[in-house]
XYZ file of C-alpha atoms in Angstrom:
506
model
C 11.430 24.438 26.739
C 12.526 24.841 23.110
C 10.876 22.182 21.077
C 12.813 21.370 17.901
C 10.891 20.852 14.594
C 11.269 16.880 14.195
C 10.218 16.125 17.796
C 7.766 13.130 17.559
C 4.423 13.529 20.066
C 5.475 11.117 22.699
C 7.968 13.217 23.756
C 7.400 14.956 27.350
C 6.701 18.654 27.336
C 7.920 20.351 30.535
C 6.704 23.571 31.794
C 9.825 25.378 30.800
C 10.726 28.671 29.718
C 13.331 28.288 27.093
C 14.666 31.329 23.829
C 16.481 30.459 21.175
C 19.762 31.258 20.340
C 21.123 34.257 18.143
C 22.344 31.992 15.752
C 18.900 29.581 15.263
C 16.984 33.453 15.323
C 19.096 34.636 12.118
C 18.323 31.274 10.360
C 15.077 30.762 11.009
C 13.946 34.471 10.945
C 12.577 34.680 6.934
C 10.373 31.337 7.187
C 10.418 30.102 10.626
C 8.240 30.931 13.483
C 8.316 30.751 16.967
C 4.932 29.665 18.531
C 4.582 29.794 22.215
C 1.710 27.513 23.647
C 1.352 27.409 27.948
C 5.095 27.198 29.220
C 6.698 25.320 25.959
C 8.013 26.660 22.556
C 7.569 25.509 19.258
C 9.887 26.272 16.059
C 7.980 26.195 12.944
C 7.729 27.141 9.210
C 4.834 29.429 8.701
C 4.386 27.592 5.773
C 3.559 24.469 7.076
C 1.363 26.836 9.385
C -0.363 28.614 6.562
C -0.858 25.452 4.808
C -2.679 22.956 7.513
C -4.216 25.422 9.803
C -6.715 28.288 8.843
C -5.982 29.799 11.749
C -2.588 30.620 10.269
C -3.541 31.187 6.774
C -5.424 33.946 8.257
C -3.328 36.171 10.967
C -0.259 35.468 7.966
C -2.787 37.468 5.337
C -4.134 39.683 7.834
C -1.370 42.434 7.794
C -1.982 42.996 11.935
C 1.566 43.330 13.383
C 1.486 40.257 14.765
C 1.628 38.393 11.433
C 5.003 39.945 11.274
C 6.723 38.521 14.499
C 9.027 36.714 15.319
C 7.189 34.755 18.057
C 3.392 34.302 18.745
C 2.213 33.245 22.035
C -1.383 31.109 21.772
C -3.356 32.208 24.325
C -6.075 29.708 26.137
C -7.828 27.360 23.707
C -4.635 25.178 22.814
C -2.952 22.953 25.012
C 1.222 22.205 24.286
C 0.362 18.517 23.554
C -2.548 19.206 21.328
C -0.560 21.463 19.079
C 2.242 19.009 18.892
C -0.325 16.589 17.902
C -1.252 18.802 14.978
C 2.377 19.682 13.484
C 2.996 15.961 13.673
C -0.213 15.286 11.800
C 0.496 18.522 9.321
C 4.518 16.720 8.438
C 2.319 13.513 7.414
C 3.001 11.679 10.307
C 0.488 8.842 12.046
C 0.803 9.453 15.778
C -0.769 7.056 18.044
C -3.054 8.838 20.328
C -4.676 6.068 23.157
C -4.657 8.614 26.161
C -7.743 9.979 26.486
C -6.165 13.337 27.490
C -4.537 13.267 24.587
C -7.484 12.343 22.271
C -9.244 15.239 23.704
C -6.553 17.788 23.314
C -6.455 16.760 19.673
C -9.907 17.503 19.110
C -9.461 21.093 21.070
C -6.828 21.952 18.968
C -7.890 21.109 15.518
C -11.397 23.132 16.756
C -9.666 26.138 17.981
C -6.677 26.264 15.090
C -9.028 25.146 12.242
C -6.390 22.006 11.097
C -8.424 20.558 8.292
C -5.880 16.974 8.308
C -5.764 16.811 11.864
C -9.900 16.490 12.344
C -9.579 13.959 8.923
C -7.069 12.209 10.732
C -8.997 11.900 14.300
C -12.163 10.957 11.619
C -9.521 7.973 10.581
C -8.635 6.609 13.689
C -12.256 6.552 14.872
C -12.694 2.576 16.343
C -14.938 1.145 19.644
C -11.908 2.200 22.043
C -12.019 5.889 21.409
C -15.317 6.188 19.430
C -17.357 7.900 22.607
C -15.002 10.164 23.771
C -14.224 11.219 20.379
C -17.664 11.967 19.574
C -18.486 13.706 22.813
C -15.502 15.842 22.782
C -16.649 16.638 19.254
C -19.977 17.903 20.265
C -18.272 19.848 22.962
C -15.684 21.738 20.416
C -17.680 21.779 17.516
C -15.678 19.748 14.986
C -18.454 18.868 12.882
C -16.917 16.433 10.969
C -15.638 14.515 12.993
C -18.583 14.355 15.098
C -20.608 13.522 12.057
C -17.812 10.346 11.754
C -18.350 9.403 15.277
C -21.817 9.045 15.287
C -21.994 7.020 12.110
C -19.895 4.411 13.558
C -21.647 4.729 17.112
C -24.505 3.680 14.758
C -22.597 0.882 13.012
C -21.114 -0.602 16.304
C -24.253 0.366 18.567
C -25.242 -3.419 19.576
C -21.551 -3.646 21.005
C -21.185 0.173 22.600
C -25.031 0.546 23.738
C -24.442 0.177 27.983
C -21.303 2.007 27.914
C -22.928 4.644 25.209
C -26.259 5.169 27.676
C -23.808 5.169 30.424
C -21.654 8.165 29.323
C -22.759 10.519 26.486
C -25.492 12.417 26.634
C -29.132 11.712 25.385
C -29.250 13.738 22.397
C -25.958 12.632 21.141
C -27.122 9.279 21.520
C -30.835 10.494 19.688
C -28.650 12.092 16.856
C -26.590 8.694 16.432
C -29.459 6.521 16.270
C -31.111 9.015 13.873
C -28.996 7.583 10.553
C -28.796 4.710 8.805
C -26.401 2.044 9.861
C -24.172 0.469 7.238
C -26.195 -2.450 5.291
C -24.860 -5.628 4.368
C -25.398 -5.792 0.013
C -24.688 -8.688 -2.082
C -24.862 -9.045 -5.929
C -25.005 -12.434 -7.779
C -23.228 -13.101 -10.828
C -25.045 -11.776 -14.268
C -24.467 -11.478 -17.539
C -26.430 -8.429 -19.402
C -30.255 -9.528 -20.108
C -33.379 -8.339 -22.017
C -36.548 -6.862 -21.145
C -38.263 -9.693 -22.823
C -36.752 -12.247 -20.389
C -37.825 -10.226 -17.015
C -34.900 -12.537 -15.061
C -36.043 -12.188 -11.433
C -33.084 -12.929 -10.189
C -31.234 -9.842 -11.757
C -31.292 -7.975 -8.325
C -29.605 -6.586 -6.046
C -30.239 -7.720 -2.351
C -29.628 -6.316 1.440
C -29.312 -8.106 4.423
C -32.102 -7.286 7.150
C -30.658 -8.627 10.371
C -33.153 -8.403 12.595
C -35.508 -10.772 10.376
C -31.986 -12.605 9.544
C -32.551 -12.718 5.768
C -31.763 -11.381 2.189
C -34.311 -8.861 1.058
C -34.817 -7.122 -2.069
C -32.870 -4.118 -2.593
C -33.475 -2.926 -6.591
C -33.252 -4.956 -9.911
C -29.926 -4.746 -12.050
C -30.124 -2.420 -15.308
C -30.955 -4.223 -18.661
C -27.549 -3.576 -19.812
C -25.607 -4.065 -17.037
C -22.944 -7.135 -16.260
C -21.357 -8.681 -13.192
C -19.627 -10.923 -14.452
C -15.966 -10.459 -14.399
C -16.627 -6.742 -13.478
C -15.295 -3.635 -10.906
C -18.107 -3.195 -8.386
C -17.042 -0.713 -5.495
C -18.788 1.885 -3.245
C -17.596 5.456 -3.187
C -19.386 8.020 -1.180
C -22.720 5.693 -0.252
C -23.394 5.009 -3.845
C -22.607 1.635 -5.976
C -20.820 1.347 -8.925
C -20.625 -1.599 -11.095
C -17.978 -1.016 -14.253
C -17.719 -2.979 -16.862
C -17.979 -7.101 -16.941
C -17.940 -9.423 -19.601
C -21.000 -10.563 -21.888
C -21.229 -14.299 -24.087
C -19.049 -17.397 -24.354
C -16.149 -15.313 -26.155
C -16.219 -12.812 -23.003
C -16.540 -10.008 -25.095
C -15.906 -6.282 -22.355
C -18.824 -4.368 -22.006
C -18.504 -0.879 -22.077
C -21.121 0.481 -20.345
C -21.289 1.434 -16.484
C -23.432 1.938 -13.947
C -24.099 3.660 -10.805
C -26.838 3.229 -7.975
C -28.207 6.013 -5.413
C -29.363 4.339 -2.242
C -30.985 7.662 -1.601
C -33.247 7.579 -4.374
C -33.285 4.226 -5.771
C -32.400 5.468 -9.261
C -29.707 3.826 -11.471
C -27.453 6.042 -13.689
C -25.228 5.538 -16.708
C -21.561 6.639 -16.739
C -18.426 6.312 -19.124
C -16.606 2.874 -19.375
C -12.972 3.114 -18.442
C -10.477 4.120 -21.591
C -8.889 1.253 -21.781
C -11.592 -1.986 -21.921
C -11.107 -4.509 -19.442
C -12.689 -6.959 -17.110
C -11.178 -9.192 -14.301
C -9.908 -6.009 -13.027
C -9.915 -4.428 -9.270
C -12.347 -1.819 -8.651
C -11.544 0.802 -5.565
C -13.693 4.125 -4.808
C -11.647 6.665 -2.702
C -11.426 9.563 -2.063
C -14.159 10.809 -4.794
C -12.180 8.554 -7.786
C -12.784 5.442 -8.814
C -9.617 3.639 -9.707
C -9.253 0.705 -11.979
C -6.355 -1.219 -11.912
C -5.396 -4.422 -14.181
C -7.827 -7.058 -15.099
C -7.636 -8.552 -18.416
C -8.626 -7.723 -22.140
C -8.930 -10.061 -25.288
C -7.355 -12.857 -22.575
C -4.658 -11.018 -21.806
C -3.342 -10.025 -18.099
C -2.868 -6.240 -18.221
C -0.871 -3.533 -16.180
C -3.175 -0.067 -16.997
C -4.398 1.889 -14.413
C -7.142 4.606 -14.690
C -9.247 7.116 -12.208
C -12.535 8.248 -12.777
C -13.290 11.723 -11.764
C -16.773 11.903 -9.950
C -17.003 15.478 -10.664
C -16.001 15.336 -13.915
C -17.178 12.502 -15.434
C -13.854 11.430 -17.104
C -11.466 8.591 -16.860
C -7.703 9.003 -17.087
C -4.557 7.380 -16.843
C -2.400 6.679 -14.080
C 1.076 5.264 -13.485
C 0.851 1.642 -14.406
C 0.308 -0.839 -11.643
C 3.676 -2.440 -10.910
C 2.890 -6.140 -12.730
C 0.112 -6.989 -14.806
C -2.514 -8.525 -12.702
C -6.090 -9.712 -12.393
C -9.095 -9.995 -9.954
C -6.391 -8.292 -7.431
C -7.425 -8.507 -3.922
C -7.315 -4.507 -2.312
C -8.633 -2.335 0.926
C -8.558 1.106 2.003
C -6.979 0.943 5.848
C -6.561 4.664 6.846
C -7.381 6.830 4.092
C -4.273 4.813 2.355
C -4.986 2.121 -0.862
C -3.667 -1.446 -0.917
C -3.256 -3.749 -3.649
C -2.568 -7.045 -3.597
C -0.174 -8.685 -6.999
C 0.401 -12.554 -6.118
C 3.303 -14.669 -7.679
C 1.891 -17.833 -7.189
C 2.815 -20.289 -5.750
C 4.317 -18.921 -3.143
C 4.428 -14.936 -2.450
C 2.108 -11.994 -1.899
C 3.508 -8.430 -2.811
C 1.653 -5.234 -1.100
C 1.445 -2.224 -3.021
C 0.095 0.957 -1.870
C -1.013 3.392 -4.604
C -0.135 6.662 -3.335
C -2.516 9.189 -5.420
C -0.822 12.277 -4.255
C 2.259 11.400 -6.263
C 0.757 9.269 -8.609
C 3.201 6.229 -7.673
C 3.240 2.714 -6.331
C 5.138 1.620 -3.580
C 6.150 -1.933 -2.207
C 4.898 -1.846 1.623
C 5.678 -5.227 2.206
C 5.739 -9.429 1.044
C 4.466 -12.469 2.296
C 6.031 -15.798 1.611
C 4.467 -18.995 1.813
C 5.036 -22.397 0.473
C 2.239 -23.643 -1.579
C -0.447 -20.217 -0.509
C -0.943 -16.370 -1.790
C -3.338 -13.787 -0.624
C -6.835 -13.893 -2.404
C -9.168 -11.573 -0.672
C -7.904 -8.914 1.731
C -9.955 -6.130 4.206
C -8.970 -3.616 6.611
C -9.640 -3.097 10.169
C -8.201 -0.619 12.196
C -4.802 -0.307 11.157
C -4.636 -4.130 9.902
C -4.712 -5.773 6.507
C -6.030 -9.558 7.008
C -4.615 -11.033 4.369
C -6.973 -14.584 3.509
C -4.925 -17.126 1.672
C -5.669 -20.661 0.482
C -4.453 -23.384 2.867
C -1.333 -26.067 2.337
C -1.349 -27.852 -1.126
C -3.823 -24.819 -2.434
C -6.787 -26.223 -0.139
C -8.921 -23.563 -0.826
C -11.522 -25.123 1.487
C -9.391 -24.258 4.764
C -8.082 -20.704 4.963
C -5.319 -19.711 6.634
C -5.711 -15.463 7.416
C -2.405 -13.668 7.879
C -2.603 -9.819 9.624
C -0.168 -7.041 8.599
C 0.018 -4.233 10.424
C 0.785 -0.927 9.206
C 1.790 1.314 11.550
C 4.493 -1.336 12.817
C 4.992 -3.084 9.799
C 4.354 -6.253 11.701
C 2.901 -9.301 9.988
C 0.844 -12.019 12.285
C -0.540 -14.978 11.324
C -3.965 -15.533 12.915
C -4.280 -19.165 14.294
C -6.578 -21.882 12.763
C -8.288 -22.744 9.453
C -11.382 -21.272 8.628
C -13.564 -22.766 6.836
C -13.944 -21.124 3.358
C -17.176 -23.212 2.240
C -18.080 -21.857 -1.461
C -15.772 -18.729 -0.973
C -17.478 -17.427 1.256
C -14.384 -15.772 3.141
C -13.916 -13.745 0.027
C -16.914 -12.513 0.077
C -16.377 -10.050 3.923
C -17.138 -7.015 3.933
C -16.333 -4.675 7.998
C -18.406 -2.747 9.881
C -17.083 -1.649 13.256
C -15.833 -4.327 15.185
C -17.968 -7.628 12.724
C -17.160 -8.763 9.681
C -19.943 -10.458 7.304
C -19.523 -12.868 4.957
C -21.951 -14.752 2.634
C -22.583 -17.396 0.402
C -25.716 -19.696 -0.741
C -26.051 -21.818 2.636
C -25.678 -19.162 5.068
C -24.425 -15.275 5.813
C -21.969 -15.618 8.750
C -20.971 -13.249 11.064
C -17.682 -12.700 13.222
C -16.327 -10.569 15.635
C -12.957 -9.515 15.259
C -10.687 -9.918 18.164
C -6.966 -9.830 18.650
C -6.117 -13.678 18.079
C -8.406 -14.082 14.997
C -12.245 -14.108 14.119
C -14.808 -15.641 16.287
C -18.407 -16.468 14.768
C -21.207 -14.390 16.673
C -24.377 -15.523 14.452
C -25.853 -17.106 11.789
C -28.426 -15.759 9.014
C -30.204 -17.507 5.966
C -27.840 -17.519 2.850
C -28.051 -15.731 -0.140
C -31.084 -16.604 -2.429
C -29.067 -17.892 -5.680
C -25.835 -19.699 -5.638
C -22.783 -18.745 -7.771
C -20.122 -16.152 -7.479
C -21.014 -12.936 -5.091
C -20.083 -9.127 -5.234
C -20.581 -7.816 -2.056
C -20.726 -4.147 -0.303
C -21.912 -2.169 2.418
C -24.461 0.818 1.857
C -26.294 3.422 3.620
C -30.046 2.676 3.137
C -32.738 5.458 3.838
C -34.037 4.738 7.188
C -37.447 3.888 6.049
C -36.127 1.327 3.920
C -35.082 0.588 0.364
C -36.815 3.385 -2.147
C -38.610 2.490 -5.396
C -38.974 4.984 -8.442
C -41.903 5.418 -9.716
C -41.135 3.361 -12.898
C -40.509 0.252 -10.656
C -43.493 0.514 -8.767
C -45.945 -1.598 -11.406
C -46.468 -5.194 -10.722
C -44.905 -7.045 -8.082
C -41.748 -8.680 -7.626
C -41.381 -12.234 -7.831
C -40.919 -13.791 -4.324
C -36.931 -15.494 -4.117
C -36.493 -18.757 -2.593
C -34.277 -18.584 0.655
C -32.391 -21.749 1.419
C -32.605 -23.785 4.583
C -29.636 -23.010 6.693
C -29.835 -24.795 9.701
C -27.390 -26.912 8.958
C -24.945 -24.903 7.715
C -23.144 -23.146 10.844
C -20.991 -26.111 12.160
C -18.704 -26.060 8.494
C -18.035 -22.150 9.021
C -16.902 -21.804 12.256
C -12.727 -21.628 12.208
C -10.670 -24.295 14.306
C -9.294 -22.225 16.766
């Protein structure tokens, strides 16, 4: 069967033998390609080939007559689905792959034909449903990354997956998963830059160990450093706090910083080009991007990216509306800002970094309520907004999906005690949120969020930055300039009474 170019992957594939015509031969002779896989036939450009699969790049270079033909017949080691799978992927399409026959073929075929976006994209769409099989068939075809993906959020999610995990990998798989570090819970408090003199204890940075149930002490905050009114993000397991604000006239400082789990060592990088504070922070994709905020009390528009690699900011396109302390979440491999017009309406941007551009993706109206924090699960943006007559106190949570374009609202208030819903942060299947009376966890399921457990609060009260972070398995790491004296023991906060206000009316 002759399978045209635009065909999407839900489409049956027969085991027919099909040609094509003399007139589709002469047209598509110079850059199209006829690929033969089992009993179906695909028409292709051999650039798209050359492009996504190295597999291609390589037989196209290699001079051997068959990079010359007209048709190429895959022999064993790619199944008709699997490779349909892939040139959907490669035209920037988001297939939805639940079959586990499917699943699998997708791994075989980005293994066998070397289809770098394909394995990023099966990496992307890793969740509890399809997170063994994916990492097992992984192991099995050798896709390294994405077996690297799969075990990391085996780890994550392992208290939720652990009888059906001992039940159907093998042991070493499940050894190798359990070998790294599970995604930590991190919260910052609120600080303005200090002085040695002063020795503020309570300039730290603190993880949440959940088997004890408590805050812990991570590493102290740099002398110089400010989070107040600054970016804080994570990008590639490390934490970066930009910027902030220092004094009553909130002057911007200018200095950054940057924080290796790994080693426990704080370094110093540039401030953005354009001062600001109040702004939205977002690591992706090896950039930091910095979008809005304010400077000398004014809302701004100005975008920037920081190069890891390079060490330099620089401009991109402005963000569509000047805006400040924008809510934003990165939901599969694709960026999402948030740009209110209160009172009543919540615009979603996506910043699309390919083309440098931003593009509407949808808008929420509702009387009297806009968006004000907003994370991504799956392929859903919950979208937390205050409740009617701006009761900030009772959420309302809103989900927008965006592979249908669907918007949901989630039934019941929840309880937003302190802010505490602004503070969540996902890992797997929970979400974790935080404030001074007690660290709440929920368990997202498909009519809203149901509280699992309680933990003590965080140690100090105010405003909260919060994060998730790889720490070495033996715990947090001290440098060797941190190791004299002894830190100051925090206070923890009695939260035994604090469990009934969080829990959402459902």
């Amino acid at each position: 069967m002759e399978v045209p170019q635009g065909l999407g992957v839900n489409r049956d594939i027969h085991a027919e033998n099909a040609t094509l015509d003399l007139e589709d031969r002469e047209q598509h002779q110079a850059g199209w390609v006829r690929v033969r896989v089992e009993e179906s036939c695909f028409t292709v450009e051999r650039a798209l080939l050359a492009r996504c699969s190295n597999y291609f790049c390589a037989l196209f270079h290699s001079g051997m007559t068959e990079s010359h033909q007209e048709e190429l017949y895959l022999k064993g080691g790619v199944c008709a689905r699997g490779f349909l799978i892939a040139l959907a992927v490669c035209r920037g399409e988001s297939p939805s792959l639940s079959d586990p026959d499917e699943l699998v073929e997708a791994v075989e075929c980005a293994a066998f034909l070397q289809v770098a976006c394909l394995v990023q994209y099966l990496c992307d769409i890793i969740d509890s449903d399809n997170c063994l099989l994916l990492y097992h068939a992984a192991s099995i075809f050798g896709v390294h990354a994405l077996f690297h993906c799969a075990a990391l959020f085996l780890c994550d999610a392992f208290d939720d997956l652990k009888d059906a995990a001992e039940s159907m990998i093998p042991e070493d798989l499940l050894r190798y998963s359990q070998s790294l570090s599970p995604a930590t819970y991190i919260a910052i408090g609120t600080h303005s830059p200090s002085m040695e003199l002063l020795q503020d204890s309570f300039r730290v940075v603190c993880y949440l160990d959940e088997k004890e149930g408590e805050w812990k002490h991570l590493t102290n905050l740099p002398t110089l450093c400010s989070t107040s009114m600054a970016g804080v993000a994570v990008l590639d397991n490390r934490l970066y706090i930009v910027g902030g604000v220092y004094g009553y006239g909130k002057d911007t400082v200018d200095s950054s910083f940057c924080y290796n789990p790994d080693s426990g060592v704080w370094t110093s990088l540039p401030g953005p080009q354009q001062l600001r504070y109040d702004f939205t922070l977002l690591g992706h994709e090896g950039r930091l991007y910095a979008i809005g905020g304010e400077f000398q009390k004014r809302t701004i528009s100005t975008a920037e990216s920081y190069n890891v690699e390079k060490a330099e900011w620089t401009f991109i396109h402005h963000a569509p509306r000047p805006v400040a302390s924008a809510a934003c979440a990165v939901a599969r491999r694709r960026m999402f800002v948030c740009f209110w017009k209160p009172p009543d309406t919540t615009d979603i941007y996506e910043y699309i970094p390919a083309k440098d551009e931003w593009k509407l993706v949808t808008t929420m109206i509702k009387p009297q309520s806009y968006g004000h924090c907003m994370v991504a699960h799956r392929d859903n943006l919950y979208v937390m907004r205050n409740g009617p007559c701006d009761d900030f106190l009772r959420c309302l949570m809103d989900c927008y999906n965006i592979t249908t374009g669907q918007w949901t609202a989630m039934p019941g208030h929840y309880i937003n005690s302190k802010g505490a819903l602004f503070s969540a942060m996902i890992r797997g299947d929970s979400v974790f949120t935080v404030k001074h009376m007690l660290t709440l966890e929920y368990t997202i399921t498909g009519g809203g969020w149901k509280p699992r457990r309680q933990m003590k609060g965080f140690p100090k009260s105010g405003s909260l930055w919060t994060c998730l972070l790889r720490l070495p398995k033996t715990g947090p790491v001290t440098p060797q300039l941190e190791t004299e004296g002894e830190e100051e023991e925090m206070s923890l906060p009695d939260t035994s009474e604090g469990f009934v206000e969080a829990i959402p009316q459902l």
